[in-house]
Amino acid sequence: MVRFQRALALLREHKHKEARDLLSLLLSENPSDPDILYNLGMLHTEMGEPDKAIEMLSRSLVPAETGANVQVALGYAWSVKGDLAAARLHTERALAAEPDNPHAHRNLAGILGKLGDYREAVAHMRKAYAALSDDPR
């Protein structure tokens, strides 16, 4: 657990390579740990590696108790990859699981904007802003 906390600290410090190395080591020891898979998937997205991100995040979906945040992360990874249909699907799944998730609303607003559905994009962005008014994004 101490090493996982260290990996999270490295992520907060934006030390991506070091965090990736430590999370990869932890994953080799615990190949089905959803927290490791989730954080490693998010990190791969940040590092511009959406295919690896999608692989890790999809593996973290296996437990039934997986929440909306994994779907939000998967949607974002698919968006980075350029597949807006898959991005929308996963983001809408996140909202089905957690209708007030502000990150899902913010991301869906961006996806819908790229798809030209500005009215719906604005509606979702308003919901995100209501919950995350201090978030500069």
Short mmCIF file of N, CA and C in Angstrom, two decimals:
data_model
loop_
_atom_site.label_atom_id
_atom_site.label_comp_id
_atom_site.label_asym_id
_atom_site.label_seq_id
_atom_site.Cartn_x
_atom_site.Cartn_y
_atom_site.Cartn_z
N MET A 1 0.81 -1.19 0.00
CA MET A 1 0.00 0.00 0.00
C MET A 1 0.86 1.27 0.00
N VAL A 2 1.98 1.21 0.67
CA VAL A 2 2.88 2.36 0.74
C VAL A 2 3.38 2.72 -0.66
N ARG A 3 3.71 1.70 -1.45
CA ARG A 3 4.22 1.97 -2.80
C ARG A 3 3.12 2.55 -3.68
N PHE A 4 1.88 2.10 -3.51
CA PHE A 4 0.77 2.66 -4.28
C PHE A 4 0.57 4.14 -3.91
N GLN A 5 0.65 4.45 -2.63
CA GLN A 5 0.54 5.85 -2.20
C GLN A 5 1.68 6.68 -2.77
N ARG A 6 2.85 6.09 -2.86
CA ARG A 6 4.00 6.80 -3.47
C ARG A 6 3.70 7.06 -4.95
N ALA A 7 3.13 6.09 -5.63
CA ALA A 7 2.78 6.27 -7.05
C ALA A 7 1.78 7.40 -7.22
N LEU A 8 0.80 7.47 -6.33
CA LEU A 8 -0.18 8.55 -6.39
C LEU A 8 0.48 9.91 -6.15
N ALA A 9 1.44 9.93 -5.24
CA ALA A 9 2.17 11.18 -4.98
C ALA A 9 2.95 11.60 -6.22
N LEU A 10 3.57 10.64 -6.89
CA LEU A 10 4.31 10.95 -8.13
C LEU A 10 3.36 11.49 -9.20
N LEU A 11 2.15 10.95 -9.26
CA LEU A 11 1.16 11.45 -10.21
C LEU A 11 0.81 12.91 -9.89
N ARG A 12 0.59 13.20 -8.62
CA ARG A 12 0.26 14.58 -8.22
C ARG A 12 1.40 15.54 -8.54
N GLU A 13 2.63 15.03 -8.49
CA GLU A 13 3.82 15.85 -8.77
C GLU A 13 4.13 15.91 -10.27
N HIS A 14 3.28 15.28 -11.09
CA HIS A 14 3.46 15.23 -12.55
C HIS A 14 4.76 14.55 -12.96
N LYS A 15 5.20 13.60 -12.16
CA LYS A 15 6.38 12.80 -12.50
C LYS A 15 5.88 11.54 -13.18
N HIS A 16 5.47 11.71 -14.42
CA HIS A 16 4.76 10.66 -15.15
C HIS A 16 5.58 9.40 -15.36
N LYS A 17 6.83 9.54 -15.78
CA LYS A 17 7.64 8.35 -16.06
C LYS A 17 7.85 7.52 -14.79
N GLU A 18 8.19 8.21 -13.70
CA GLU A 18 8.42 7.50 -12.45
C GLU A 18 7.13 6.83 -11.96
N ALA A 19 6.02 7.54 -12.08
CA ALA A 19 4.73 6.98 -11.67
C ALA A 19 4.38 5.77 -12.53
N ARG A 20 4.60 5.88 -13.84
CA ARG A 20 4.31 4.76 -14.74
C ARG A 20 5.15 3.54 -14.38
N ASP A 21 6.42 3.76 -14.11
CA ASP A 21 7.30 2.64 -13.77
C ASP A 21 6.84 1.95 -12.48
N LEU A 22 6.50 2.74 -11.47
CA LEU A 22 6.07 2.16 -10.20
C LEU A 22 4.71 1.47 -10.34
N LEU A 23 3.78 2.11 -11.03
CA LEU A 23 2.46 1.49 -11.23
C LEU A 23 2.58 0.21 -12.05
N SER A 24 3.46 0.20 -13.04
CA SER A 24 3.66 -1.01 -13.85
C SER A 24 4.22 -2.14 -13.00
N LEU A 25 5.13 -1.82 -12.11
CA LEU A 25 5.67 -2.82 -11.19
C LEU A 25 4.56 -3.35 -10.29
N LEU A 26 3.77 -2.45 -9.74
CA LEU A 26 2.67 -2.87 -8.87
C LEU A 26 1.66 -3.72 -9.64
N LEU A 27 1.42 -3.37 -10.91
CA LEU A 27 0.49 -4.15 -11.72
C LEU A 27 1.02 -5.55 -11.98
N SER A 28 2.33 -5.68 -12.15
CA SER A 28 2.90 -7.02 -12.37
C SER A 28 2.70 -7.90 -11.14
N GLU A 29 2.64 -7.28 -9.97
CA GLU A 29 2.42 -8.02 -8.73
C GLU A 29 0.93 -8.25 -8.44
N ASN A 30 0.09 -7.37 -8.97
CA ASN A 30 -1.36 -7.42 -8.72
C ASN A 30 -2.10 -7.13 -10.03
N PRO A 31 -2.12 -8.07 -10.97
CA PRO A 31 -2.61 -7.79 -12.33
C PRO A 31 -4.10 -7.46 -12.45
N SER A 32 -4.88 -7.67 -11.41
CA SER A 32 -6.30 -7.36 -11.52
C SER A 32 -6.74 -6.27 -10.55
N ASP A 33 -5.81 -5.56 -9.95
CA ASP A 33 -6.16 -4.52 -8.99
C ASP A 33 -6.79 -3.33 -9.72
N PRO A 34 -8.07 -3.05 -9.46
CA PRO A 34 -8.75 -2.00 -10.22
C PRO A 34 -8.18 -0.60 -9.98
N ASP A 35 -7.65 -0.34 -8.79
CA ASP A 35 -7.08 0.99 -8.51
C ASP A 35 -5.80 1.22 -9.30
N ILE A 36 -4.98 0.19 -9.37
CA ILE A 36 -3.74 0.30 -10.15
C ILE A 36 -4.08 0.45 -11.63
N LEU A 37 -4.99 -0.38 -12.12
CA LEU A 37 -5.39 -0.31 -13.52
C LEU A 37 -5.97 1.06 -13.87
N TYR A 38 -6.83 1.58 -13.01
CA TYR A 38 -7.45 2.88 -13.24
C TYR A 38 -6.40 3.99 -13.32
N ASN A 39 -5.52 4.04 -12.33
CA ASN A 39 -4.51 5.11 -12.31
C ASN A 39 -3.50 4.97 -13.43
N LEU A 40 -3.14 3.75 -13.76
CA LEU A 40 -2.23 3.54 -14.88
C LEU A 40 -2.91 3.92 -16.19
N GLY A 41 -4.19 3.60 -16.31
CA GLY A 41 -4.93 3.99 -17.51
C GLY A 41 -5.00 5.50 -17.65
N MET A 42 -5.33 6.19 -16.57
CA MET A 42 -5.38 7.65 -16.60
C MET A 42 -4.02 8.23 -16.98
N LEU A 43 -2.97 7.64 -16.43
CA LEU A 43 -1.62 8.12 -16.72
C LEU A 43 -1.28 7.94 -18.20
N HIS A 44 -1.64 6.79 -18.77
CA HIS A 44 -1.37 6.57 -20.19
C HIS A 44 -2.11 7.59 -21.05
N THR A 45 -3.31 7.98 -20.65
CA THR A 45 -4.02 9.02 -21.39
C THR A 45 -3.24 10.33 -21.31
N GLU A 46 -2.81 10.68 -20.11
CA GLU A 46 -2.03 11.91 -19.92
C GLU A 46 -0.75 11.90 -20.75
N MET A 47 -0.18 10.72 -20.94
CA MET A 47 1.08 10.61 -21.67
C MET A 47 0.85 10.47 -23.18
N GLY A 48 -0.39 10.62 -23.62
CA GLY A 48 -0.69 10.54 -25.05
C GLY A 48 -0.67 9.14 -25.60
N GLU A 49 -1.00 8.16 -24.76
CA GLU A 49 -1.02 6.75 -25.16
C GLU A 49 -2.42 6.19 -24.95
N PRO A 50 -3.39 6.65 -25.77
CA PRO A 50 -4.79 6.24 -25.53
C PRO A 50 -5.04 4.75 -25.69
N ASP A 51 -4.32 4.07 -26.58
CA ASP A 51 -4.54 2.63 -26.73
C ASP A 51 -4.20 1.88 -25.45
N LYS A 52 -3.07 2.23 -24.84
CA LYS A 52 -2.69 1.60 -23.57
C LYS A 52 -3.68 1.99 -22.47
N ALA A 53 -4.12 3.24 -22.50
CA ALA A 53 -5.09 3.70 -21.51
C ALA A 53 -6.38 2.89 -21.61
N ILE A 54 -6.87 2.72 -22.81
CA ILE A 54 -8.12 1.99 -23.03
C ILE A 54 -7.97 0.55 -22.55
N GLU A 55 -6.82 -0.06 -22.81
CA GLU A 55 -6.58 -1.43 -22.36
C GLU A 55 -6.64 -1.52 -20.83
N MET A 56 -5.94 -0.61 -20.14
CA MET A 56 -5.90 -0.65 -18.68
C MET A 56 -7.28 -0.35 -18.10
N LEU A 57 -7.93 0.68 -18.61
CA LEU A 57 -9.23 1.08 -18.07
C LEU A 57 -10.28 0.01 -18.33
N SER A 58 -10.23 -0.63 -19.48
CA SER A 58 -11.18 -1.70 -19.78
C SER A 58 -10.99 -2.88 -18.83
N ARG A 59 -9.74 -3.16 -18.50
CA ARG A 59 -9.48 -4.24 -17.54
C ARG A 59 -9.99 -3.89 -16.16
N SER A 60 -10.02 -2.61 -15.82
CA SER A 60 -10.48 -2.22 -14.49
C SER A 60 -12.00 -2.26 -14.39
N LEU A 61 -12.70 -2.44 -15.51
CA LEU A 61 -14.15 -2.53 -15.50
C LEU A 61 -14.66 -3.90 -15.06
N VAL A 62 -13.80 -4.87 -14.97
CA VAL A 62 -14.22 -6.24 -14.68
C VAL A 62 -14.98 -6.36 -13.37
N PRO A 63 -14.54 -5.75 -12.27
CA PRO A 63 -15.33 -5.87 -11.05
C PRO A 63 -16.69 -5.18 -11.21
N ALA A 64 -17.72 -5.81 -10.70
CA ALA A 64 -19.07 -5.28 -10.84
C ALA A 64 -19.25 -3.95 -10.12
N GLU A 65 -18.45 -3.70 -9.09
CA GLU A 65 -18.63 -2.48 -8.31
C GLU A 65 -17.95 -1.25 -8.93
N THR A 66 -17.35 -1.40 -10.09
CA THR A 66 -16.67 -0.30 -10.74
C THR A 66 -17.64 0.85 -10.97
N GLY A 67 -17.22 2.04 -10.60
CA GLY A 67 -18.09 3.20 -10.68
C GLY A 67 -17.98 3.98 -11.97
N ALA A 68 -18.64 5.12 -11.95
CA ALA A 68 -18.74 5.97 -13.14
C ALA A 68 -17.40 6.56 -13.56
N ASN A 69 -16.50 6.76 -12.62
CA ASN A 69 -15.24 7.41 -12.97
C ASN A 69 -14.43 6.63 -14.00
N VAL A 70 -14.50 5.32 -13.96
CA VAL A 70 -13.79 4.52 -14.96
C VAL A 70 -14.40 4.78 -16.34
N GLN A 71 -15.72 4.87 -16.39
CA GLN A 71 -16.37 5.16 -17.67
C GLN A 71 -16.00 6.56 -18.17
N VAL A 72 -15.91 7.52 -17.26
CA VAL A 72 -15.48 8.87 -17.65
C VAL A 72 -14.07 8.81 -18.22
N ALA A 73 -13.19 8.09 -17.54
CA ALA A 73 -11.80 7.97 -18.00
C ALA A 73 -11.72 7.27 -19.35
N LEU A 74 -12.51 6.23 -19.52
CA LEU A 74 -12.53 5.53 -20.81
C LEU A 74 -13.05 6.46 -21.91
N GLY A 75 -14.09 7.20 -21.62
CA GLY A 75 -14.60 8.15 -22.59
C GLY A 75 -13.55 9.16 -23.00
N TYR A 76 -12.81 9.65 -22.02
CA TYR A 76 -11.77 10.63 -22.31
C TYR A 76 -10.65 10.00 -23.16
N ALA A 77 -10.26 8.78 -22.83
CA ALA A 77 -9.22 8.10 -23.61
C ALA A 77 -9.67 7.90 -25.05
N TRP A 78 -10.92 7.49 -25.24
CA TRP A 78 -11.43 7.33 -26.61
C TRP A 78 -11.48 8.68 -27.33
N SER A 79 -11.78 9.74 -26.61
CA SER A 79 -11.79 11.06 -27.22
C SER A 79 -10.39 11.46 -27.67
N VAL A 80 -9.39 11.21 -26.83
CA VAL A 80 -8.01 11.50 -27.19
C VAL A 80 -7.62 10.69 -28.43
N LYS A 81 -8.09 9.47 -28.49
CA LYS A 81 -7.80 8.60 -29.65
C LYS A 81 -8.51 9.09 -30.91
N GLY A 82 -9.58 9.87 -30.73
CA GLY A 82 -10.30 10.41 -31.88
C GLY A 82 -11.58 9.69 -32.22
N ASP A 83 -11.99 8.74 -31.39
CA ASP A 83 -13.23 8.00 -31.63
C ASP A 83 -14.33 8.61 -30.77
N LEU A 84 -15.02 9.61 -31.33
CA LEU A 84 -16.02 10.33 -30.55
C LEU A 84 -17.25 9.48 -30.24
N ALA A 85 -17.56 8.53 -31.11
CA ALA A 85 -18.71 7.65 -30.84
C ALA A 85 -18.45 6.81 -29.60
N ALA A 86 -17.27 6.22 -29.50
CA ALA A 86 -16.92 5.42 -28.32
C ALA A 86 -16.80 6.32 -27.09
N ALA A 87 -16.25 7.51 -27.27
CA ALA A 87 -16.12 8.46 -26.17
C ALA A 87 -17.50 8.81 -25.62
N ARG A 88 -18.42 9.08 -26.52
CA ARG A 88 -19.78 9.43 -26.09
C ARG A 88 -20.45 8.26 -25.37
N LEU A 89 -20.30 7.06 -25.93
CA LEU A 89 -20.91 5.87 -25.33
C LEU A 89 -20.46 5.70 -23.88
N HIS A 90 -19.17 5.76 -23.63
CA HIS A 90 -18.66 5.54 -22.27
C HIS A 90 -19.04 6.69 -21.34
N THR A 91 -19.04 7.90 -21.86
CA THR A 91 -19.41 9.04 -21.02
C THR A 91 -20.89 8.99 -20.66
N GLU A 92 -21.73 8.59 -21.60
CA GLU A 92 -23.15 8.42 -21.29
C GLU A 92 -23.38 7.28 -20.31
N ARG A 93 -22.57 6.24 -20.39
CA ARG A 93 -22.66 5.15 -19.40
C ARG A 93 -22.32 5.67 -18.01
N ALA A 94 -21.34 6.57 -17.95
CA ALA A 94 -20.98 7.16 -16.65
C ALA A 94 -22.15 7.93 -16.08
N LEU A 95 -22.83 8.69 -16.93
CA LEU A 95 -23.98 9.46 -16.46
C LEU A 95 -25.16 8.57 -16.10
N ALA A 96 -25.29 7.44 -16.77
CA ALA A 96 -26.35 6.50 -16.40
C ALA A 96 -26.09 5.93 -15.01
N ALA A 97 -24.82 5.71 -14.69
CA ALA A 97 -24.46 5.17 -13.38
C ALA A 97 -24.48 6.25 -12.30
N GLU A 98 -24.13 7.47 -12.69
CA GLU A 98 -24.02 8.57 -11.72
C GLU A 98 -24.46 9.87 -12.42
N PRO A 99 -25.76 10.14 -12.43
CA PRO A 99 -26.31 11.25 -13.21
C PRO A 99 -25.76 12.64 -12.87
N ASP A 100 -25.21 12.82 -11.70
CA ASP A 100 -24.69 14.14 -11.32
C ASP A 100 -23.18 14.25 -11.41
N ASN A 101 -22.53 13.31 -12.07
CA ASN A 101 -21.07 13.33 -12.16
C ASN A 101 -20.62 14.53 -13.00
N PRO A 102 -20.01 15.53 -12.37
CA PRO A 102 -19.66 16.75 -13.11
C PRO A 102 -18.59 16.53 -14.18
N HIS A 103 -17.69 15.59 -13.96
CA HIS A 103 -16.65 15.32 -14.94
C HIS A 103 -17.25 14.69 -16.19
N ALA A 104 -18.23 13.83 -15.99
CA ALA A 104 -18.92 13.23 -17.13
C ALA A 104 -19.68 14.30 -17.91
N HIS A 105 -20.35 15.20 -17.20
CA HIS A 105 -21.07 16.28 -17.88
C HIS A 105 -20.10 17.17 -18.67
N ARG A 106 -18.97 17.52 -18.04
CA ARG A 106 -17.98 18.38 -18.73
C ARG A 106 -17.44 17.69 -19.98
N ASN A 107 -17.08 16.42 -19.85
CA ASN A 107 -16.53 15.70 -20.99
C ASN A 107 -17.56 15.50 -22.09
N LEU A 108 -18.80 15.17 -21.69
CA LEU A 108 -19.84 14.99 -22.69
C LEU A 108 -20.12 16.30 -23.41
N ALA A 109 -20.05 17.42 -22.70
CA ALA A 109 -20.21 18.72 -23.36
C ALA A 109 -19.16 18.90 -24.45
N GLY A 110 -17.94 18.55 -24.15
CA GLY A 110 -16.87 18.67 -25.15
C GLY A 110 -17.09 17.76 -26.34
N ILE A 111 -17.50 16.55 -26.08
CA ILE A 111 -17.76 15.58 -27.16
C ILE A 111 -18.90 16.08 -28.04
N LEU A 112 -19.99 16.50 -27.41
CA LEU A 112 -21.15 16.97 -28.17
C LEU A 112 -20.80 18.22 -28.97
N GLY A 113 -19.98 19.08 -28.40
CA GLY A 113 -19.54 20.26 -29.14
C GLY A 113 -18.76 19.88 -30.39
N LYS A 114 -17.88 18.91 -30.26
CA LYS A 114 -17.12 18.44 -31.42
C LYS A 114 -18.03 17.80 -32.46
N LEU A 115 -19.13 17.22 -32.00
CA LEU A 115 -20.08 16.59 -32.92
C LEU A 115 -21.09 17.60 -33.49
N GLY A 116 -21.02 18.84 -33.02
CA GLY A 116 -21.90 19.88 -33.54
C GLY A 116 -23.25 19.99 -32.85
N ASP A 117 -23.44 19.27 -31.77
CA ASP A 117 -24.70 19.34 -31.02
C ASP A 117 -24.52 20.36 -29.90
N TYR A 118 -24.52 21.64 -30.27
CA TYR A 118 -24.17 22.70 -29.34
C TYR A 118 -25.21 22.91 -28.24
N ARG A 119 -26.47 22.74 -28.55
CA ARG A 119 -27.52 22.94 -27.54
C ARG A 119 -27.33 21.95 -26.39
N GLU A 120 -27.15 20.67 -26.72
CA GLU A 120 -26.92 19.66 -25.68
C GLU A 120 -25.58 19.88 -24.99
N ALA A 121 -24.58 20.31 -25.75
CA ALA A 121 -23.27 20.56 -25.16
C ALA A 121 -23.37 21.64 -24.08
N VAL A 122 -24.10 22.70 -24.38
CA VAL A 122 -24.25 23.79 -23.41
C VAL A 122 -25.01 23.31 -22.17
N ALA A 123 -26.02 22.50 -22.37
CA ALA A 123 -26.79 21.98 -21.23
C ALA A 123 -25.90 21.17 -20.29
N HIS A 124 -25.04 20.34 -20.86
CA HIS A 124 -24.14 19.53 -20.02
C HIS A 124 -23.05 20.40 -19.39
N MET A 125 -22.58 21.39 -20.11
CA MET A 125 -21.55 22.26 -19.54
C MET A 125 -22.12 23.07 -18.37
N ARG A 126 -23.38 23.47 -18.47
CA ARG A 126 -24.00 24.18 -17.34
C ARG A 126 -24.06 23.29 -16.10
N LYS A 127 -24.38 22.02 -16.29
CA LYS A 127 -24.42 21.10 -15.15
C LYS A 127 -23.03 20.91 -14.55
N ALA A 128 -22.03 20.82 -15.41
CA ALA A 128 -20.66 20.68 -14.93
C ALA A 128 -20.23 21.94 -14.18
N TYR A 129 -20.54 23.09 -14.75
CA TYR A 129 -20.14 24.35 -14.12
C TYR A 129 -20.81 24.54 -12.77
N ALA A 130 -22.07 24.14 -12.66
CA ALA A 130 -22.80 24.27 -11.40
C ALA A 130 -22.08 23.51 -10.28
N ALA A 131 -21.51 22.37 -10.61
CA ALA A 131 -20.85 21.54 -9.61
C ALA A 131 -19.35 21.87 -9.45
N LEU A 132 -18.74 22.39 -10.52
CA LEU A 132 -17.30 22.63 -10.53
C LEU A 132 -16.97 24.08 -10.88
N SER A 133 -17.65 25.01 -10.27
CA SER A 133 -17.47 26.43 -10.65
C SER A 133 -16.04 26.93 -10.42
N ASP A 134 -15.27 26.28 -9.56
CA ASP A 134 -13.88 26.68 -9.33
C ASP A 134 -12.89 26.00 -10.28
N ASP A 135 -13.36 25.06 -11.07
CA ASP A 135 -12.50 24.31 -11.99
C ASP A 135 -12.24 25.18 -13.23
N PRO A 136 -10.98 25.52 -13.51
CA PRO A 136 -10.69 26.38 -14.65
C PRO A 136 -11.01 25.76 -16.01
N ARG A 137 -11.16 24.44 -16.06
CA ARG A 137 -11.49 23.82 -17.33
C ARG A 137 -12.93 24.10 -17.66
#
